PDB file of C-alpha atoms (C1' of nucleotides) in Angstrom:
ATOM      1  CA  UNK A   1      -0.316  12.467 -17.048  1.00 39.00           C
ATOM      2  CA  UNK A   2       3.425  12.348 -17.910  1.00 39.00           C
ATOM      3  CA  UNK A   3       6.372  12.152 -15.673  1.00 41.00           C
ATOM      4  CA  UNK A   4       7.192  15.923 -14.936  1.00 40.00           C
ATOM      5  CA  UNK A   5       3.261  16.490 -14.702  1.00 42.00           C
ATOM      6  CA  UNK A   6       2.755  14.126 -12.049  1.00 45.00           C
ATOM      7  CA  UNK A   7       6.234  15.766 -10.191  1.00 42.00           C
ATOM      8  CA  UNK A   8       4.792  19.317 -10.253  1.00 41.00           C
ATOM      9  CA  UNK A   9       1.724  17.823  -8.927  1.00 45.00           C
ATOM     10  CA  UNK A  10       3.218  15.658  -6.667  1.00 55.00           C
ATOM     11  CA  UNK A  11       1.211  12.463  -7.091  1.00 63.00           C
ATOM     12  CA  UNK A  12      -0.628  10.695  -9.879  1.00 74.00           C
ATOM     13  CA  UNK A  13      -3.404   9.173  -8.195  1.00 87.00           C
ATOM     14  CA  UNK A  14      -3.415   9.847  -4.619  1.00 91.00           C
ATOM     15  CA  UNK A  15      -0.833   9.316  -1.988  1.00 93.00           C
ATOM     16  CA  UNK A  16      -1.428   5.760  -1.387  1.00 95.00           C
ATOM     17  CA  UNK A  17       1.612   3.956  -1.394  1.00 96.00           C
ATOM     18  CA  UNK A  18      -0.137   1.118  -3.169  1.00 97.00           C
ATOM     19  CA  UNK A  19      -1.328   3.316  -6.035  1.00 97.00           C
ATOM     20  CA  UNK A  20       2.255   4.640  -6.580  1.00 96.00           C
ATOM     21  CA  UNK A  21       3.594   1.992  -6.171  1.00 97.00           C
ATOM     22  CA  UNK A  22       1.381   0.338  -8.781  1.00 97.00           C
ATOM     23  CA  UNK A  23       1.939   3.483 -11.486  1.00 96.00           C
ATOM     24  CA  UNK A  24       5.705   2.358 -11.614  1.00 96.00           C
ATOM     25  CA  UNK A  25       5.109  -1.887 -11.508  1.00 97.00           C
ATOM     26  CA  UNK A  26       1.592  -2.038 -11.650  1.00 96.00           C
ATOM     27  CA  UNK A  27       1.184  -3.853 -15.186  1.00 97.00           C
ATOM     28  CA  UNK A  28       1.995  -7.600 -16.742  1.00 97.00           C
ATOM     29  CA  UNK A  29       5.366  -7.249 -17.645  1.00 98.00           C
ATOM     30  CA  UNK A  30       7.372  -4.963 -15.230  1.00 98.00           C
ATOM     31  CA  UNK A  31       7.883  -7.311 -12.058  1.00 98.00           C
ATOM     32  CA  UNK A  32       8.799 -10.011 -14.336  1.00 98.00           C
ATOM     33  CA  UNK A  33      11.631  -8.209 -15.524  1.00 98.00           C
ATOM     34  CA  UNK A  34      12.570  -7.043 -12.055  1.00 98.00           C
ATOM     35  CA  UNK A  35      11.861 -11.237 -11.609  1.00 98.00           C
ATOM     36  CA  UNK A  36      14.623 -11.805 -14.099  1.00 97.00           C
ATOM     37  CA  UNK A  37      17.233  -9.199 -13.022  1.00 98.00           C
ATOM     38  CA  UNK A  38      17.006 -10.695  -9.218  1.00 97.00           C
ATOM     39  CA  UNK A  39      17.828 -14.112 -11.127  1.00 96.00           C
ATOM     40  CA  UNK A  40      20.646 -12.578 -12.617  1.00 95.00           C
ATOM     41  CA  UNK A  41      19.822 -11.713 -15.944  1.00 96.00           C
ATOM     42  CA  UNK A  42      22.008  -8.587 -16.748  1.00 96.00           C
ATOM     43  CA  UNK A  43      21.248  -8.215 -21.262  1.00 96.00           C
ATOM     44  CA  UNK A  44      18.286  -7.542 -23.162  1.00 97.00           C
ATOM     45  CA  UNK A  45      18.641 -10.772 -24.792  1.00 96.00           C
ATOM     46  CA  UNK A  46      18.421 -12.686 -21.921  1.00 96.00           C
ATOM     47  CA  UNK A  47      15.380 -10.575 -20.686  1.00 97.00           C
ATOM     48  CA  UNK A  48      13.717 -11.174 -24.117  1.00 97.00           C
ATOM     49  CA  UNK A  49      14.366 -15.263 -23.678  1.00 95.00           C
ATOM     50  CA  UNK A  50      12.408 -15.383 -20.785  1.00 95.00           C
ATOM     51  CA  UNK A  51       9.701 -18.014 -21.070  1.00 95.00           C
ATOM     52  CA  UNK A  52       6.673 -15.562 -21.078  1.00 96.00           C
ATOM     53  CA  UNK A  53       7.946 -14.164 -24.653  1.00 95.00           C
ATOM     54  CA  UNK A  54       7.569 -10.289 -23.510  1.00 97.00           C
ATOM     55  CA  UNK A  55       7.498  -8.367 -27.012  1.00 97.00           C
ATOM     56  CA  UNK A  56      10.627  -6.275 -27.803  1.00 97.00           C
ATOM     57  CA  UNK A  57       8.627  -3.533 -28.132  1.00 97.00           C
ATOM     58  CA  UNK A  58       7.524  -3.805 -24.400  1.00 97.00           C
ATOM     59  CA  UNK A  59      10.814  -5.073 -23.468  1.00 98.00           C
ATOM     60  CA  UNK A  60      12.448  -1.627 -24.437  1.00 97.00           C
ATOM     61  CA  UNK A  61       9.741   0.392 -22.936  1.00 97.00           C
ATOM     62  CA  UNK A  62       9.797  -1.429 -19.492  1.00 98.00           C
ATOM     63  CA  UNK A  63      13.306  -1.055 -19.504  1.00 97.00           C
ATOM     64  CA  UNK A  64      12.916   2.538 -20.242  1.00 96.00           C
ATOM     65  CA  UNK A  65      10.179   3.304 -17.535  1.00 97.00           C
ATOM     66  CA  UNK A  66      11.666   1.140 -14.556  1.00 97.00           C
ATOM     67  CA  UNK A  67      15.133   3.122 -15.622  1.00 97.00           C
ATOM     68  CA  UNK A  68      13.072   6.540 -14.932  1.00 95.00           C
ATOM     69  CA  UNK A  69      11.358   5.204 -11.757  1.00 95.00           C
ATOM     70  CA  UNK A  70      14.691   4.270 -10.140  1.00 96.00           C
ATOM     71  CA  UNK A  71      14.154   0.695 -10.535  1.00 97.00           C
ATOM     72  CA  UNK A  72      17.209  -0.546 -12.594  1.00 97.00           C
ATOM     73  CA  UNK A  73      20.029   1.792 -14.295  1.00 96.00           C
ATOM     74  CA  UNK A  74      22.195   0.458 -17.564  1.00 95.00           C
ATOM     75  CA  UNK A  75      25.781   0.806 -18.229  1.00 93.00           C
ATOM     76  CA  UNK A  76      27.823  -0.271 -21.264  1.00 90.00           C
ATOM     77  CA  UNK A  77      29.747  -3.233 -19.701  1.00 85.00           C
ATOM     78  CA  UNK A  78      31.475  -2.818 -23.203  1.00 85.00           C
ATOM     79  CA  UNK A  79      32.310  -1.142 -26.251  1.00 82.00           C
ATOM     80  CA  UNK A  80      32.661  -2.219 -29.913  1.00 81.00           C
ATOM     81  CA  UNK A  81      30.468  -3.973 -30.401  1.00 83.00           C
ATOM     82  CA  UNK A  82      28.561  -1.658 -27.342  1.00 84.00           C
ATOM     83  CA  UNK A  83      26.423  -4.123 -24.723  1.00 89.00           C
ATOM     84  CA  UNK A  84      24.247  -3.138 -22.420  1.00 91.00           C
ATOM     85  CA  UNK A  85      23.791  -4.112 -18.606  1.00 96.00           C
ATOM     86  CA  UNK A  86      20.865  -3.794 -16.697  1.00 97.00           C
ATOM     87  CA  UNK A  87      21.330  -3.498 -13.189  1.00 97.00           C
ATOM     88  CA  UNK A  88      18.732  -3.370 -10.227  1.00 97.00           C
ATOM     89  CA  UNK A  89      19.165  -0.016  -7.898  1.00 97.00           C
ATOM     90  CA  UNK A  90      18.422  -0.288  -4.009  1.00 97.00           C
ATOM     91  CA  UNK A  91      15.002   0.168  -4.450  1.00 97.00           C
ATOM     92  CA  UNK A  92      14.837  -2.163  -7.375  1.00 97.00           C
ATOM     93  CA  UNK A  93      16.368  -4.284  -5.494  1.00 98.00           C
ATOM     94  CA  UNK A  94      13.912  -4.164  -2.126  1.00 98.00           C
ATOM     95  CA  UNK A  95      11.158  -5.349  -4.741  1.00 98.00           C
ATOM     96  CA  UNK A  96      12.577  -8.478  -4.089  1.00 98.00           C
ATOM     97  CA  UNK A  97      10.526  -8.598  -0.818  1.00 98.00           C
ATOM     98  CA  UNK A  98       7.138  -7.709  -3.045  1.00 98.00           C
ATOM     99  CA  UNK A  99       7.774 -10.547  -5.051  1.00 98.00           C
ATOM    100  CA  UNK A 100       8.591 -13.385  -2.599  1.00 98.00           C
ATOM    101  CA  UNK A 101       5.438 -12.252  -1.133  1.00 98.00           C
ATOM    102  CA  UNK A 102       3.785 -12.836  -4.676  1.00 98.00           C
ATOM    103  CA  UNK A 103       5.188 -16.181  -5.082  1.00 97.00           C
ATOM    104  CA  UNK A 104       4.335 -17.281  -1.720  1.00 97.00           C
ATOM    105  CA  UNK A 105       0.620 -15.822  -2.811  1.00 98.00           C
ATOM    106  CA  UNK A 106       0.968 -17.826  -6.363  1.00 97.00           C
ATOM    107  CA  UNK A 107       2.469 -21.273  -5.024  1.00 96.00           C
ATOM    108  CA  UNK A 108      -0.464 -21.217  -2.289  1.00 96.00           C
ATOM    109  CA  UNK A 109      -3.516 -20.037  -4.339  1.00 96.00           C
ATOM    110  CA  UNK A 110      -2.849 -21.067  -8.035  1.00 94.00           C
ATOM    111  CA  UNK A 111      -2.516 -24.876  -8.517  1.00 88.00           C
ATOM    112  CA  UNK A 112       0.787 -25.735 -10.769  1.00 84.00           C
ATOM    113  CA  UNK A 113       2.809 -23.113 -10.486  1.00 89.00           C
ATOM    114  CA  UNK A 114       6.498 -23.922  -9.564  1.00 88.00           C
ATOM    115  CA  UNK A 115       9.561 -22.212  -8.890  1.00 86.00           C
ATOM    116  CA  UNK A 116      12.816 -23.178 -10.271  1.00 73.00           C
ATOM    117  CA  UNK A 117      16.347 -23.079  -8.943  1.00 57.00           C
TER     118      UNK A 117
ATOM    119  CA  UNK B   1      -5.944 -15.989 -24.738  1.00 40.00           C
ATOM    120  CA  UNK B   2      -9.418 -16.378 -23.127  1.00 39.00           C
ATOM    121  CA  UNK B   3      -9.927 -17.593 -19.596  1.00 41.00           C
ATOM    122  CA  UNK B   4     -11.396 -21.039 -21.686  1.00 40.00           C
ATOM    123  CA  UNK B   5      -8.065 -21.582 -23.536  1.00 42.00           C
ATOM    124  CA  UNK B   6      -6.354 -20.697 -20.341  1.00 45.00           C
ATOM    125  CA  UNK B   7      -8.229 -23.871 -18.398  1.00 42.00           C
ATOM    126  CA  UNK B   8      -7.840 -26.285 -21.043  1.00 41.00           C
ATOM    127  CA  UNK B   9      -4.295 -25.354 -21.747  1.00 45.00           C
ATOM    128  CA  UNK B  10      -3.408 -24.648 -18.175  1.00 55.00           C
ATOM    129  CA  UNK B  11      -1.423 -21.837 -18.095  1.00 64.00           C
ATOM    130  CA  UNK B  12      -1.436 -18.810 -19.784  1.00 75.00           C
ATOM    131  CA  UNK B  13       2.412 -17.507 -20.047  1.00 88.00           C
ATOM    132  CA  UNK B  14       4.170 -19.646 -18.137  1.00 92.00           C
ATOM    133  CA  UNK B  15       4.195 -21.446 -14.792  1.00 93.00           C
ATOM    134  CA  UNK B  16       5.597 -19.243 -12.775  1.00 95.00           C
ATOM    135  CA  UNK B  17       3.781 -18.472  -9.614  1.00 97.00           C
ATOM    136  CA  UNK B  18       4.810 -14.549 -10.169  1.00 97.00           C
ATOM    137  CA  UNK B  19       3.699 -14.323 -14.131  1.00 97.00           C
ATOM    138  CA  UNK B  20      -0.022 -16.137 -12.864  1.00 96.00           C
ATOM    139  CA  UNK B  21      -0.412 -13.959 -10.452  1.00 97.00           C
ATOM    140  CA  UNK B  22      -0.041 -10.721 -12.524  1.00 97.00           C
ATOM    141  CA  UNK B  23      -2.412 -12.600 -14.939  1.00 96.00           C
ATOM    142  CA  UNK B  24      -4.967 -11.957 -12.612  1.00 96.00           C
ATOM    143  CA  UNK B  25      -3.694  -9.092 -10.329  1.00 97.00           C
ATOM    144  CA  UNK B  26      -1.551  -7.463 -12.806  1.00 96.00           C
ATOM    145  CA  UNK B  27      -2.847  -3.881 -13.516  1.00 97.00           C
ATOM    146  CA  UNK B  28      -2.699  -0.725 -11.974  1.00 97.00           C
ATOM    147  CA  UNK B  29      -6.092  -0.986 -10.417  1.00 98.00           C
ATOM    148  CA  UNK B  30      -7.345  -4.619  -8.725  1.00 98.00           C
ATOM    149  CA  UNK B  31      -5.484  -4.791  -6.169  1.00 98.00           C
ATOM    150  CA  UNK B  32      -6.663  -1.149  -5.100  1.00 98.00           C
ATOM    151  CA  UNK B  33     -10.023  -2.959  -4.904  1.00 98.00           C
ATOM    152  CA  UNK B  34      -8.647  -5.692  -2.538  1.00 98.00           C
ATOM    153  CA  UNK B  35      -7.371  -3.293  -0.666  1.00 97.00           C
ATOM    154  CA  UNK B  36     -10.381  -1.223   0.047  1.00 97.00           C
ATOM    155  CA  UNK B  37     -12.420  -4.287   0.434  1.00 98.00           C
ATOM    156  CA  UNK B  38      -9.758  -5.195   3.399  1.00 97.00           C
ATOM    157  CA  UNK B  39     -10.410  -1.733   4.770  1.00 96.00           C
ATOM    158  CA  UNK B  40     -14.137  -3.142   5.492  1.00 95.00           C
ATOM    159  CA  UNK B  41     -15.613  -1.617   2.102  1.00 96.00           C
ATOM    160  CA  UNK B  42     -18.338  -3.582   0.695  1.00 96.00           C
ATOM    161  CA  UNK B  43     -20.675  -1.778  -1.947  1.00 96.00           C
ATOM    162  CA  UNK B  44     -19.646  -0.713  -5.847  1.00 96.00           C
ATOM    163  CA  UNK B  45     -19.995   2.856  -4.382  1.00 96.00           C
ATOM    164  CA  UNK B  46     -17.642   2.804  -1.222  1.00 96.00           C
ATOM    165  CA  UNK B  47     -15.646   1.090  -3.758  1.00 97.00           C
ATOM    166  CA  UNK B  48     -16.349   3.543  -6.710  1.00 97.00           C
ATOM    167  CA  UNK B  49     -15.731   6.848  -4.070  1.00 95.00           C
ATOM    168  CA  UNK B  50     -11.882   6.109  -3.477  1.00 95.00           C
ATOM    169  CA  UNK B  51      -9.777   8.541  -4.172  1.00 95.00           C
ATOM    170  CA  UNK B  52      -7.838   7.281  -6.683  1.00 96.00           C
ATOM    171  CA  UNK B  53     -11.390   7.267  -8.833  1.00 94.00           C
ATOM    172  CA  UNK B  54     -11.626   4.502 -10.548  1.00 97.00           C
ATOM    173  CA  UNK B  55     -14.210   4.965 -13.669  1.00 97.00           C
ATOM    174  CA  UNK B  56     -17.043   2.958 -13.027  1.00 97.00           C
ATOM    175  CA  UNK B  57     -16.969   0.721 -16.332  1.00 97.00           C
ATOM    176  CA  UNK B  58     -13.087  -0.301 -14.972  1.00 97.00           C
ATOM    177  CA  UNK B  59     -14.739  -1.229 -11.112  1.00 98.00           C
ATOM    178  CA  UNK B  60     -17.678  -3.370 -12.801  1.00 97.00           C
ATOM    179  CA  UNK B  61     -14.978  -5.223 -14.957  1.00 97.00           C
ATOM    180  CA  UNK B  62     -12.189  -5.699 -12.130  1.00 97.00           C
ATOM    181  CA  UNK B  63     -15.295  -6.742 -10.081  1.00 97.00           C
ATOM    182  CA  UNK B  64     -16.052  -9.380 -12.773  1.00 96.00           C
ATOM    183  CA  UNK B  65     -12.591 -10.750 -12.692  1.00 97.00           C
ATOM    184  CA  UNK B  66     -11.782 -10.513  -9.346  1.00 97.00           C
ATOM    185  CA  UNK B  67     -14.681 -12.938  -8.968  1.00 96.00           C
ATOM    186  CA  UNK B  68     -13.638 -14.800 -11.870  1.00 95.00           C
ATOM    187  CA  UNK B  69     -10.668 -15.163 -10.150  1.00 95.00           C
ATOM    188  CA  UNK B  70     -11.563 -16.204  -7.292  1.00 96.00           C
ATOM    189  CA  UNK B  71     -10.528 -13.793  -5.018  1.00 97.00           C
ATOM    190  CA  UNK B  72     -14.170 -12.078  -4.316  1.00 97.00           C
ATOM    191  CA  UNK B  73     -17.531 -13.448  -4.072  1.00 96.00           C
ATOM    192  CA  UNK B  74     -20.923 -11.244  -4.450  1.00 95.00           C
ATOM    193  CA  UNK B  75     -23.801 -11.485  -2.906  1.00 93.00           C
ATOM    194  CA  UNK B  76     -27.459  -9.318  -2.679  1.00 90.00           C
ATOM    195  CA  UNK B  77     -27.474  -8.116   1.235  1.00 84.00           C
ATOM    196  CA  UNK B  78     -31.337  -6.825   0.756  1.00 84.00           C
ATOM    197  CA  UNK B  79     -33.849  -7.212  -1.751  1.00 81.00           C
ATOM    198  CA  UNK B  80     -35.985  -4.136  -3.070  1.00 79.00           C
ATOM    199  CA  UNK B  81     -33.787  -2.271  -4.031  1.00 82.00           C
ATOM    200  CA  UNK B  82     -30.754  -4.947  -4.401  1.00 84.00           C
ATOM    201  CA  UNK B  83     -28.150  -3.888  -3.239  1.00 88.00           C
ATOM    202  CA  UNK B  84     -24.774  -5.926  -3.221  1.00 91.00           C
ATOM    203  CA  UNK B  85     -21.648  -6.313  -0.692  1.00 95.00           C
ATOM    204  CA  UNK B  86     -18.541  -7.513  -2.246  1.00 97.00           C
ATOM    205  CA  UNK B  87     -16.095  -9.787   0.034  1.00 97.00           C
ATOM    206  CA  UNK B  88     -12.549 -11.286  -0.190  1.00 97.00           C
ATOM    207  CA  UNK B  89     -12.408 -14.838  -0.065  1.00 97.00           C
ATOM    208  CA  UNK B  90      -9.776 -16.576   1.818  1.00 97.00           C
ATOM    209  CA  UNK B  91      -7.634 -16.457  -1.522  1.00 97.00           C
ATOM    210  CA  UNK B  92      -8.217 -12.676  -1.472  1.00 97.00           C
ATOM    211  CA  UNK B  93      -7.745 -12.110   1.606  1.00 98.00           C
ATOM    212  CA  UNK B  94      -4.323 -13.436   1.650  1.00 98.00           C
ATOM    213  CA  UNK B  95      -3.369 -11.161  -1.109  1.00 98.00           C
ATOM    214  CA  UNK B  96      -2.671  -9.290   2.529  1.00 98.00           C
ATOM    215  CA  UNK B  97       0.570 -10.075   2.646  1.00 98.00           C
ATOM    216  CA  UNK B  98       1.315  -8.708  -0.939  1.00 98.00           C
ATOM    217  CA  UNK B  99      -0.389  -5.465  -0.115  1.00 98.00           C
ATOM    218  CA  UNK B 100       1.913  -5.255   3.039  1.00 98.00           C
ATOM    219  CA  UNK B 101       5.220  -6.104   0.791  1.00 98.00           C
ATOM    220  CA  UNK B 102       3.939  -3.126  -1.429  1.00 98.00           C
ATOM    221  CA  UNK B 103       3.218  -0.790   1.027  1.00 97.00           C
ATOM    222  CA  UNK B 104       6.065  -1.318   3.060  1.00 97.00           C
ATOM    223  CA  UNK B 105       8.443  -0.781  -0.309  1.00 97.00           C
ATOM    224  CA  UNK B 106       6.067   2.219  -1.285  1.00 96.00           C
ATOM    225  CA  UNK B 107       6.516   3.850   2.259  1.00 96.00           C
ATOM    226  CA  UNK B 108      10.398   3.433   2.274  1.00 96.00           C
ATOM    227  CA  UNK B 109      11.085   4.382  -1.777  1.00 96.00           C
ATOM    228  CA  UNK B 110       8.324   6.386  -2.991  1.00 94.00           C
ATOM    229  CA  UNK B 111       8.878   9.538  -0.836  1.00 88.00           C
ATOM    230  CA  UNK B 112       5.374  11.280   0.013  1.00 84.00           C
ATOM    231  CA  UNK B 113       3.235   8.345   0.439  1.00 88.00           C
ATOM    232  CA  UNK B 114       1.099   8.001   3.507  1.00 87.00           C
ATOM    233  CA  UNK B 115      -1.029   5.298   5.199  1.00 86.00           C
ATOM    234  CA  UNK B 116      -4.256   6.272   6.764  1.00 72.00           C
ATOM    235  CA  UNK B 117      -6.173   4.526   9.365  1.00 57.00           C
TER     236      UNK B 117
ATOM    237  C1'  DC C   1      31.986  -9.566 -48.178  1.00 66.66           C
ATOM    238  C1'  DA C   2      28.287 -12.663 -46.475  1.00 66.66           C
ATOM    239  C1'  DA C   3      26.339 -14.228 -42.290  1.00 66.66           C
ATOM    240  C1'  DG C   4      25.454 -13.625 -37.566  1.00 66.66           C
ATOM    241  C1'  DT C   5      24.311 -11.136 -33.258  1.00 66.66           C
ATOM    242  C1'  DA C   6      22.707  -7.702 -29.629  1.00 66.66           C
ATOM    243  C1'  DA C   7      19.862  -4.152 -28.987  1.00 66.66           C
ATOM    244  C1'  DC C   8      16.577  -1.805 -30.325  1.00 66.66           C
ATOM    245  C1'  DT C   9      12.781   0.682 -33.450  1.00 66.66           C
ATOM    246  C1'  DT C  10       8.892   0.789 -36.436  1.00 66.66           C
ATOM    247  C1'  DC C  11       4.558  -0.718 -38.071  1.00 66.66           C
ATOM    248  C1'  DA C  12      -0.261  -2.062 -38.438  1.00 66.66           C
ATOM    249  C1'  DA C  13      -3.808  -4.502 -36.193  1.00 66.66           C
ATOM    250  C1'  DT C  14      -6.125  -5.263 -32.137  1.00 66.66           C
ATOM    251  C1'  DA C  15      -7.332  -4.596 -27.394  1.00 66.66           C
ATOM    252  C1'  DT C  16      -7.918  -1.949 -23.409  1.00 66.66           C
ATOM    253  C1'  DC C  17      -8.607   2.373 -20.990  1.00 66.66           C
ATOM    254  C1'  DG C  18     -10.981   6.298 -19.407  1.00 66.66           C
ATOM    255  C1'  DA C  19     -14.517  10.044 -19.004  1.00 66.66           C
ATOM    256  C1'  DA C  20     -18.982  10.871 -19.490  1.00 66.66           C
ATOM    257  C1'  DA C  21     -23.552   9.849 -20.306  1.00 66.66           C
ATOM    258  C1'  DG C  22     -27.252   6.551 -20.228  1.00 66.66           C
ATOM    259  C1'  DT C  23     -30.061   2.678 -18.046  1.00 66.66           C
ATOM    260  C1'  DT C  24     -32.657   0.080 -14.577  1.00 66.66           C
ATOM    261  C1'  DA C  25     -34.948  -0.477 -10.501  1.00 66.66           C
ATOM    262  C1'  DC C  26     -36.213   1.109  -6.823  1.00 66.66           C
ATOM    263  C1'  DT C  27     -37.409   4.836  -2.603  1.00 66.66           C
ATOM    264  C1'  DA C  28     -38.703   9.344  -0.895  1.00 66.66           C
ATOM    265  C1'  DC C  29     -40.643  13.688  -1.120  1.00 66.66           C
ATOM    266  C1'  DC C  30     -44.290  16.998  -2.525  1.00 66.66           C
TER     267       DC C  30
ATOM    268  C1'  DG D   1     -48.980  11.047  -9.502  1.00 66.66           C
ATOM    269  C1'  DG D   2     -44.792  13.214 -10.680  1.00 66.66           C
ATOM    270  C1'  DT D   3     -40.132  14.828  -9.836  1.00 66.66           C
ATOM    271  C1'  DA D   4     -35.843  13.951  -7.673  1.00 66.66           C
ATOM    272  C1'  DG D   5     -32.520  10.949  -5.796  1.00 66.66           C
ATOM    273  C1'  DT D   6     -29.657   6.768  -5.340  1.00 66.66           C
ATOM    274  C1'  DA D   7     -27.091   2.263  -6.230  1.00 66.66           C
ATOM    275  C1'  DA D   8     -25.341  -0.415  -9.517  1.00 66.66           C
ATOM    276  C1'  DC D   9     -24.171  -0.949 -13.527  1.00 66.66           C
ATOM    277  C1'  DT D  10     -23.755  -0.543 -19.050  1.00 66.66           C
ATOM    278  C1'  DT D  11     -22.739   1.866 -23.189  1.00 66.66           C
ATOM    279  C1'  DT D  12     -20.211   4.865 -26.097  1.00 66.66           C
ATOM    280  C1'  DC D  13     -16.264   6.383 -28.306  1.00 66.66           C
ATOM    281  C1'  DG D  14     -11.860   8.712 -28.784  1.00 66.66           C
ATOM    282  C1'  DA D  15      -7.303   8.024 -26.808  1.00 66.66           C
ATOM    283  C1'  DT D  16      -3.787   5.098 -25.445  1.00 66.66           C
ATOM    284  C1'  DA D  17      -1.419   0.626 -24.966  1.00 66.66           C
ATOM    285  C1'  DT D  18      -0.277  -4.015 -26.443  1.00 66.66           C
ATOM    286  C1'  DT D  19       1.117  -7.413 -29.714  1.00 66.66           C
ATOM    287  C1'  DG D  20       3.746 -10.011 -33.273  1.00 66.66           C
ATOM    288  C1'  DA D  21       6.437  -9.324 -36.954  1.00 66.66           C
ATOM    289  C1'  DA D  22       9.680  -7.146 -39.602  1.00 66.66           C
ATOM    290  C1'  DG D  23      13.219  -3.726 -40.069  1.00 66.66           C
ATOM    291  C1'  DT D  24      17.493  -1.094 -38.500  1.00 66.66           C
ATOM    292  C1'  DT D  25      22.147  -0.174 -36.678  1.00 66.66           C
ATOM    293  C1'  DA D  26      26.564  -1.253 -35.415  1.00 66.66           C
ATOM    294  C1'  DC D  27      29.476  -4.207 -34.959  1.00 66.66           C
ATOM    295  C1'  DT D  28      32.265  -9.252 -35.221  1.00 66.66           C
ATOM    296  C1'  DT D  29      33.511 -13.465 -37.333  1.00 66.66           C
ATOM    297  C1'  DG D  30      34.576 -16.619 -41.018  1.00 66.66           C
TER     298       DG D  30
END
DNA sequence: CAAGTAACTTCAATATCGAAAGTTACTACC
DNA sequence: GGTAGTAACTTTCGATATTGAAGTTACTTG
């Protein structure tokens, strides 16, 4: 089901907020760029340098799909040579709350994780 | 990566509490089962009847993980026919608190969701 | 004009998903 | 005894997604 399918229908999978929620993050990759932008990370480079090696291929995608869910937008913070910023919206931003309860989760239940700065 | 090389090496991606978390909770699906089994489901068909529905050969592998993981445990609750009951471990169960981030972000940003119960 | 860089895109191989049908082991009904 | 039903999976297979690597575009810098 694509984007304007699931907006005539209304909802994907059912009305759970945890199953819509999950059809925008729900995969390996998309709260670890949301991870990244909280940190501060603003260009695809420094998304792409993040220790877990996310492909460029997936990079671009994720980028593309948390962009149509709200989550981040981009802007050109220049021209010549043109550079892109990704930004986290209000919303992308409140996943902050998601994720400190997955690191609290993590740092409790898997043995060796860490958390820097 | 298998869950072997995982072990001996330690960590999969990186050592990030968030990236080993997705790693084992990090699709659009488990934690759907955690959180029917917190709604006091038990058997492969409550679990199979959601309304989301989940195809079966997905619920018998997230059920394999999940266990794998650490975050269920199975056990027969008759003999003749067997029949089992899936439960959250302590770990599991304090995947909670993630479920309450998500649904509390879902509720405010993903207009149309609804919470039963 | 050669080299370098950011931001992607494309490609081919592999892996995973998803819908449906099949299997196993039993009970219940006629 | 035979047919139907049920729980709990497993299998199948076409569709879709992921991965790692290489390629592209548009520029700057030396």
């Amino acid at each position: 089901m694509n984007a304007k399918t699931k907006k005539s229908q209304g909802f994907a999978r059912s009305r759970c907020p945890v199953a819509n929620t999950l059809d925008i993050v729900g995969d390996k990759w998309s709260l670890l760029v949301v991870r990244d932008l909280l940190h501060g990370k603003q260009t695809y480079k420094e998304l792409a340098e993040s220790p877990e090696g996310i492909p460029t291929s997936i990079l671009a995608d994720r980028l593309k799909r948390l962009e149509e869910g709200g989550i981040i937008t981009s802007a050109a913070y220049q021209e010549r040579p043109v550079r892109y910023a990704y930004t986290l919206t209000e919303k992308g931003k409140a996943l902050g709350e998601v994720l400190l309860a997955i690191v609290r989760w993590g740092k409790k239940y898997v043995p060796g994780t860490q958390t820097f700065k």
